[in-house]
């Protein structure tokens, strides 16, 4: 009886071991390729110190912009740099002011997509995000 139990235990463990060694089909490879195609590198500075980060999708980009606006709200000067080298030749500066973080984030995103460098500061006295886009 004991020999049967040991044999059966060995059989079950060998079956489980063999099943765990089988190559699993990767059903996420197509989705991963799609997500990576949306990846982009964002260069920015906080109080003059340069940083660079790669975001994989729009949700990560939104989260980064929220974080950077929060940093600006805490008193730092934050600047996002145009990394797509788009410049139509004419120097232009556009300023946007809002009390709403989400509106500031949407405007910053639009200006970045249009090829502008964007500087973000916060005026505590007026409770106001001041965002300036330049194409220099």
Short mmCIF file of C-alpha atoms in Angstrom, two decimals:
data_model
loop_
_atom_site.label_atom_id
_atom_site.label_comp_id
_atom_site.label_asym_id
_atom_site.label_seq_id
_atom_site.Cartn_x
_atom_site.Cartn_y
_atom_site.Cartn_z
CA UNK A 1 0.00 0.00 0.00
CA UNK A 2 2.78 2.37 0.92
CA UNK A 3 4.54 1.69 -2.36
CA UNK A 4 1.34 2.61 -4.29
CA UNK A 5 1.00 5.92 -2.42
CA UNK A 6 4.63 6.84 -3.12
CA UNK A 7 4.30 5.83 -6.76
CA UNK A 8 1.09 7.83 -7.12
CA UNK A 9 2.66 10.89 -5.41
CA UNK A 10 5.67 10.72 -7.73
CA UNK A 11 3.38 10.38 -10.76
CA UNK A 12 1.30 13.41 -9.73
CA UNK A 13 4.39 15.54 -9.01
CA UNK A 14 6.02 14.56 -12.33
CA UNK A 15 2.78 15.40 -14.18
CA UNK A 16 2.60 18.83 -12.52
CA UNK A 17 6.29 19.44 -13.23
CA UNK A 18 5.85 18.53 -16.90
CA UNK A 19 2.81 20.80 -17.20
CA UNK A 20 4.67 23.73 -15.65
CA UNK A 21 7.52 23.36 -18.13
CA UNK A 22 5.28 23.68 -21.17
CA UNK A 23 5.74 26.88 -23.17
CA UNK A 24 2.76 29.17 -22.65
CA UNK A 25 1.33 30.97 -25.66
CA UNK A 26 1.79 34.71 -25.26
CA UNK A 27 -1.61 36.25 -25.93
CA UNK A 28 -0.40 39.70 -24.84
CA UNK A 29 2.28 40.17 -27.52
CA UNK A 30 -0.06 41.94 -29.94
CA UNK A 31 -1.35 44.29 -27.24
CA UNK A 32 2.20 45.00 -26.02
CA UNK A 33 3.24 46.05 -29.50
CA UNK A 34 0.28 48.42 -29.70
CA UNK A 35 1.06 49.94 -26.31
CA UNK A 36 4.74 50.39 -27.17
CA UNK A 37 3.86 52.24 -30.33
CA UNK A 38 2.30 54.94 -28.10
CA UNK A 39 5.44 55.23 -25.95
CA UNK A 40 7.14 58.60 -25.94
CA UNK A 41 10.00 60.21 -24.11
CA UNK A 42 9.26 63.37 -22.16
CA UNK A 43 12.10 65.76 -21.29
CA UNK A 44 11.46 68.27 -18.54
CA UNK A 45 13.18 70.34 -15.90
CA UNK A 46 12.26 71.21 -12.34
CA UNK A 47 13.93 74.40 -11.09
CA UNK A 48 16.54 74.01 -13.85
CA UNK A 49 17.45 70.36 -13.18
CA UNK A 50 16.88 68.20 -16.27
CA UNK A 51 14.96 64.91 -16.29
CA UNK A 52 13.73 62.51 -18.93
CA UNK A 53 11.12 59.77 -18.67
CA UNK A 54 9.46 57.41 -21.13
CA UNK A 55 5.71 57.00 -20.77
CA UNK A 56 4.11 53.92 -22.28
CA UNK A 57 0.59 55.20 -22.82
CA UNK A 58 -1.75 58.15 -22.44
CA UNK A 59 -2.66 57.27 -18.84
CA UNK A 60 1.00 57.44 -17.78
CA UNK A 61 1.40 60.74 -19.64
CA UNK A 62 -1.64 62.18 -17.82
CA UNK A 63 -0.25 60.98 -14.49
CA UNK A 64 3.13 62.60 -15.24
CA UNK A 65 1.50 65.92 -16.15
CA UNK A 66 -0.60 65.84 -12.97
CA UNK A 67 2.55 65.21 -10.93
CA UNK A 68 4.46 68.02 -12.67
CA UNK A 69 1.61 70.49 -12.14
CA UNK A 70 1.51 69.48 -8.47
CA UNK A 71 5.26 70.13 -8.26
CA UNK A 72 4.65 73.57 -9.79
CA UNK A 73 1.85 74.16 -7.28
CA UNK A 74 4.35 73.47 -4.51
CA UNK A 75 6.53 76.36 -5.70
CA UNK A 76 8.83 74.96 -8.40
CA UNK A 77 9.25 76.13 -11.98
CA UNK A 78 8.55 73.19 -14.30
CA UNK A 79 9.38 73.22 -18.00
CA UNK A 80 8.43 70.58 -20.59
CA UNK A 81 10.60 70.49 -23.69
CA UNK A 82 9.54 69.94 -27.28
CA UNK A 83 11.09 66.60 -28.26
CA UNK A 84 9.52 66.27 -31.71
CA UNK A 85 11.66 69.10 -33.16
CA UNK A 86 8.63 70.85 -34.62
CA UNK A 87 9.13 74.58 -35.12
CA UNK A 88 7.39 76.64 -37.77
CA UNK A 89 10.13 79.30 -37.73
CA UNK A 90 8.18 82.18 -36.17
CA UNK A 91 8.83 82.81 -32.48
CA UNK A 92 5.61 82.75 -30.54
CA UNK A 93 4.65 82.87 -26.87
CA UNK A 94 1.19 81.93 -25.59
CA UNK A 95 0.15 82.24 -21.94
CA UNK A 96 -2.74 80.41 -20.29
CA UNK A 97 -4.00 80.94 -16.74
CA UNK A 98 -6.48 78.81 -14.84
CA UNK A 99 -7.47 77.84 -11.31
CA UNK A 100 -8.25 74.28 -12.43
CA UNK A 101 -5.49 71.65 -12.54
CA UNK A 102 -7.31 69.51 -15.15
CA UNK A 103 -7.76 72.49 -17.47
CA UNK A 104 -4.07 73.36 -17.09
CA UNK A 105 -3.13 69.75 -17.83
CA UNK A 106 -5.28 69.67 -20.99
CA UNK A 107 -3.77 72.94 -22.23
CA UNK A 108 -0.21 71.79 -21.53
CA UNK A 109 -0.87 68.54 -23.39
CA UNK A 110 -2.29 70.42 -26.41
CA UNK A 111 0.68 72.79 -26.53
CA UNK A 112 3.19 69.95 -26.23
CA UNK A 113 1.44 68.09 -29.05
CA UNK A 114 1.63 71.28 -31.14
CA UNK A 115 5.42 71.37 -30.65
CA UNK A 116 5.81 74.04 -27.96
CA UNK A 117 8.04 74.13 -24.91
CA UNK A 118 5.78 74.74 -21.91
CA UNK A 119 6.67 76.40 -18.62
CA UNK A 120 4.38 75.85 -15.63
CA UNK A 121 4.33 77.95 -12.47
CA UNK A 122 1.77 78.51 -9.76
CA UNK A 123 0.75 81.81 -8.17
CA UNK A 124 -0.22 80.96 -4.58
CA UNK A 125 -1.64 84.41 -3.89
CA UNK A 126 -4.15 84.13 -6.74
CA UNK A 127 -4.48 80.30 -6.60
CA UNK A 128 -3.63 80.25 -10.31
CA UNK A 129 -1.70 77.98 -12.66
CA UNK A 130 0.24 80.08 -15.18
CA UNK A 131 1.38 78.12 -18.20
CA UNK A 132 3.48 79.65 -20.96
CA UNK A 133 4.11 77.95 -24.31
CA UNK A 134 7.01 79.03 -26.54
CA UNK A 135 8.34 77.64 -29.77
CA UNK A 136 11.97 78.65 -29.35
#
